[in-house]
Amino acid sequence: MNEKHRFQGGVMRPFRVANILHENESTHTLLLSGRLPKAKAGQFVMAWLPEVGEKPFSIHAKIPLALTICDVGPVSHAMVSLQVQDRVWIRGPLGNGFELKGSKHLLVGGGYGAAPLSFLAQEVFRQGGQALVCLGAKTKADLILVERLKRQGRELRVATEDGSEGRQGLVTELVGEAIDAFQPDCLYACGPTGMLLALADLCKQRSLPAQLSFEALMRCGVGLCGSCELPEDLCLQLGLPGGWLVCHDGPVAMIG
Amino acid sequence: MEASLAVDFLGIQMKNPLVLASGILGTSASIMERCAREGAGAVTSKSASPEPRAGHANPVTLAWNGGVINAIGLTNPGCREEVLLLRETHERLKALGVPLFASLFAPTIEAFGEVVRIIAEAEPDLIEINISCPNVGSEFGTPFSATAKSAAEVTAVVRKAVSLPISIKLAPNVPEIGRIARAVVEAGADAITAINTVPAMLIDAYAGKPVLKNATGGLSGAAIKPVALKAVWEIAQMVSVPIIGTGGIRCGLDAAEMIMAGATLVGVGSAVALEGPAVFSRINTELEAFMLQEAYPDLASMRGKALPQNE
């Protein structure tokens, strides 16, 4: 049996919160006291707080393990309320992450979907490739990672729907221009499904391969319960096989 | 020399003996079609109950090298909605020549009769009666699989309600599973599915708490293969109806062992989660290679080989 499929994240292990970075009003990055050396950008972990619950989170960094968490529900609220030294239990890494193709990489994040892109930008940097990052959100307050990516010296374009930061409009408009100007070898994106579908169309028109990371309601996280199946019409639209599971086949879908 | 994986199960012609076990991925037409395309000989839907069920909160599943533990909690859209899903799935599977087995569950003996009548509207090739889910005891009490009497009572009610073939899914945690199997066959079961998951739990020492939200769950995967083999081996000595042997099957050799214990079909569950639906074609290839190597021309020549009467 393929080694990749034999472990499946195992049982959860306890980590402690070592440091907390405030990304915006509702989003924190937790730096944990441990590492996931085999993790790849785009993979995810299941994080458990006893008595609260367990949810999937994308990986922000592997050494030390870091998770960027937006306060959107009971579990993520408890996660952003954690203090230094508090414990959080992790199983993973799970799923299939991004795979860098070529040397020029266009990274696109929508809202808190930008969470895995700092990790991916670092992988690009390590490989000696070139990255251009496009981030979009409703307002300036909904953007994450902008300052961090700037500090890391990443080339960055920003769009907000209300124009409170960067260009006014949708990130997809920025992306169209970025494809023409930057001539990337591949596009990597994470964010709301609507944005991903628009990007898939755009990439199809430009014959650009795309790697799209999908979000879904996830329960088991290991391909058993079927909760995170991507709707069949989306699979058809994207050229994925019917019955595509976000946790097991994804979260990153290879398109084109 | 050739080795054939084809099998006749209650008059249903199947291309191979592998069955997607109930509770794994049988939640939509598209996902069951995917399993059929990837080589499953038959596909079992997730158990449907009288009313929709959300199931338990997370954590619901953990998987590691030794196995999988889950307490999903019988998540399903309810039997009326399930009929629509089964009809569509059946259409798609027919085109692929793969039979559909429909699993169901009910909280009372009487309700089994009502649910089976509704599910039968979809005309699946087999109805599997799940009387052995270990994860809903806090709601419904002791599973009907616990005694020969209650298992036979459910079987009789279901038998009276429908004429489609029925298989009763039994639990491993009983003193004499063979006796329970004989009781349900006498009550009208056409087949036996064995086993369901083994009641189990995980505790996290650092948290000082059970890991699953439901506290306890069902163990499956590699850890339970020996338990499943013994159950099937005992059942095969007590009844002559076909057995769907399920529990910890991960490779062709496992499937061969299960058939030698007396199984006609072989359920695959956790391995589908761990490896993806492509596991079916791999197990089929390995099983065929084993049969060629050991000169078994067909499954019948291997079936029950490990039973005492065949020694």
Short mmCIF file of C-alpha atoms in Angstrom, two decimals, chain A residues 1-14 46 48 50-56 87 89 91 218-227 229-230 232 241-245 248-249, chain B residues 23-25 27-28 30-31 33-34 46 54-65 68 70-72 75 88 92 202 204 206-207 209-211 213 250 270-276 282:
data_model
loop_
_atom_site.label_atom_id
_atom_site.label_comp_id
_atom_site.label_asym_id
_atom_site.label_seq_id
_atom_site.Cartn_x
_atom_site.Cartn_y
_atom_site.Cartn_z
CA MET A 1 0.00 0.00 0.00
CA ASN A 2 1.20 3.50 -0.82
CA GLU A 3 3.00 4.94 2.23
CA LYS A 4 1.22 8.26 1.76
CA HIS A 5 -2.09 6.55 2.43
CA ARG A 6 -1.05 4.51 5.42
CA PHE A 7 -0.79 7.14 8.12
CA GLN A 8 -3.61 9.60 7.40
CA GLY A 9 -2.56 12.01 10.08
CA GLY A 10 -2.78 9.43 12.83
CA VAL A 11 -4.34 10.32 16.15
CA MET A 12 -4.03 13.85 17.43
CA ARG A 13 -0.93 15.11 19.24
CA PRO A 14 -0.85 18.00 21.71
CA MET A 46 -7.49 18.92 11.92
CA TRP A 48 -9.05 19.72 18.24
CA PRO A 50 -11.46 19.05 23.92
CA GLU A 51 -15.07 19.94 24.83
CA VAL A 52 -15.17 22.44 21.94
CA GLY A 53 -14.69 20.48 18.74
CA GLU A 54 -12.45 19.79 15.79
CA LYS A 55 -12.10 21.67 12.48
CA PRO A 56 -9.75 21.71 9.47
CA ARG A 87 -2.76 23.46 24.32
CA TRP A 89 -4.33 19.04 19.52
CA ARG A 91 -3.70 15.51 13.47
CA MET A 218 -15.31 18.57 6.66
CA ARG A 219 -16.02 15.90 9.23
CA CYS A 220 -13.74 12.84 9.13
CA GLY A 221 -10.93 14.51 7.15
CA VAL A 222 -9.74 11.15 5.78
CA GLY A 223 -12.14 10.21 2.97
CA LEU A 224 -14.60 8.11 4.95
CA CYS A 225 -17.76 10.13 5.63
CA GLY A 226 -18.40 11.79 2.25
CA SER A 227 -19.33 15.16 3.81
CA GLU A 229 -17.71 15.88 -1.69
CA LEU A 230 -17.48 18.68 -4.26
CA GLU A 232 -21.03 17.12 -9.15
CA PRO A 241 -14.11 13.10 -11.70
CA GLY A 242 -17.55 12.96 -10.04
CA GLY A 243 -17.38 12.14 -6.35
CA TRP A 244 -14.25 14.27 -5.83
CA LEU A 245 -13.53 14.57 -2.09
CA HIS A 248 -8.88 13.09 0.26
CA ASP A 249 -8.47 14.11 -3.40
CA GLY B 23 -20.95 3.57 6.04
CA ILE B 24 -18.00 4.41 3.84
CA LEU B 25 -18.70 7.07 1.21
CA THR B 27 -23.62 9.17 0.52
CA SER B 28 -24.27 10.26 -3.08
CA SER B 30 -21.70 10.41 -7.85
CA ILE B 31 -19.51 8.91 -5.15
CA GLU B 33 -20.67 5.62 -9.23
CA ARG B 34 -17.01 6.52 -8.69
CA LYS B 46 -24.89 4.46 3.82
CA ALA B 54 -27.13 14.98 11.27
CA GLY B 55 -24.89 12.52 13.09
CA HIS B 56 -22.37 13.30 15.81
CA ALA B 57 -20.16 16.39 16.11
CA ASN B 58 -16.40 16.27 15.46
CA PRO B 59 -14.13 14.50 16.18
CA VAL B 60 -15.93 11.66 14.39
CA THR B 61 -13.03 9.71 12.90
CA LEU B 62 -9.37 8.97 13.51
CA ALA B 63 -7.19 6.85 11.25
CA TRP B 64 -3.75 5.47 11.94
CA ASN B 65 -1.64 2.50 10.89
CA VAL B 68 -9.79 3.49 11.87
CA ASN B 70 -15.35 6.31 13.91
CA ALA B 71 -18.55 7.54 15.45
CA ILE B 72 -20.17 9.34 12.53
CA THR B 75 -25.69 10.70 9.19
CA GLU B 88 -30.50 7.71 -9.32
CA ARG B 92 -26.00 4.88 -12.98
CA LEU B 202 -9.55 6.30 22.29
CA ASP B 204 -6.04 11.30 24.96
CA TYR B 206 -2.87 14.90 27.77
CA ALA B 207 -6.50 15.97 27.57
CA LYS B 209 -10.68 12.75 27.90
CA PRO B 210 -12.16 10.47 25.27
CA VAL B 211 -11.13 11.68 21.82
CA LYS B 213 -17.13 13.49 20.62
CA ARG B 250 -6.81 -4.24 2.60
CA SER B 270 -11.65 1.48 5.84
CA ALA B 271 -9.21 0.71 3.03
CA VAL B 272 -11.37 2.78 0.69
CA ALA B 273 -11.02 5.71 3.06
CA LEU B 274 -7.29 5.20 3.57
CA GLU B 275 -6.36 4.66 -0.06
CA GLY B 276 -9.28 6.03 -2.06
CA ARG B 282 -5.73 -3.05 -6.71
#
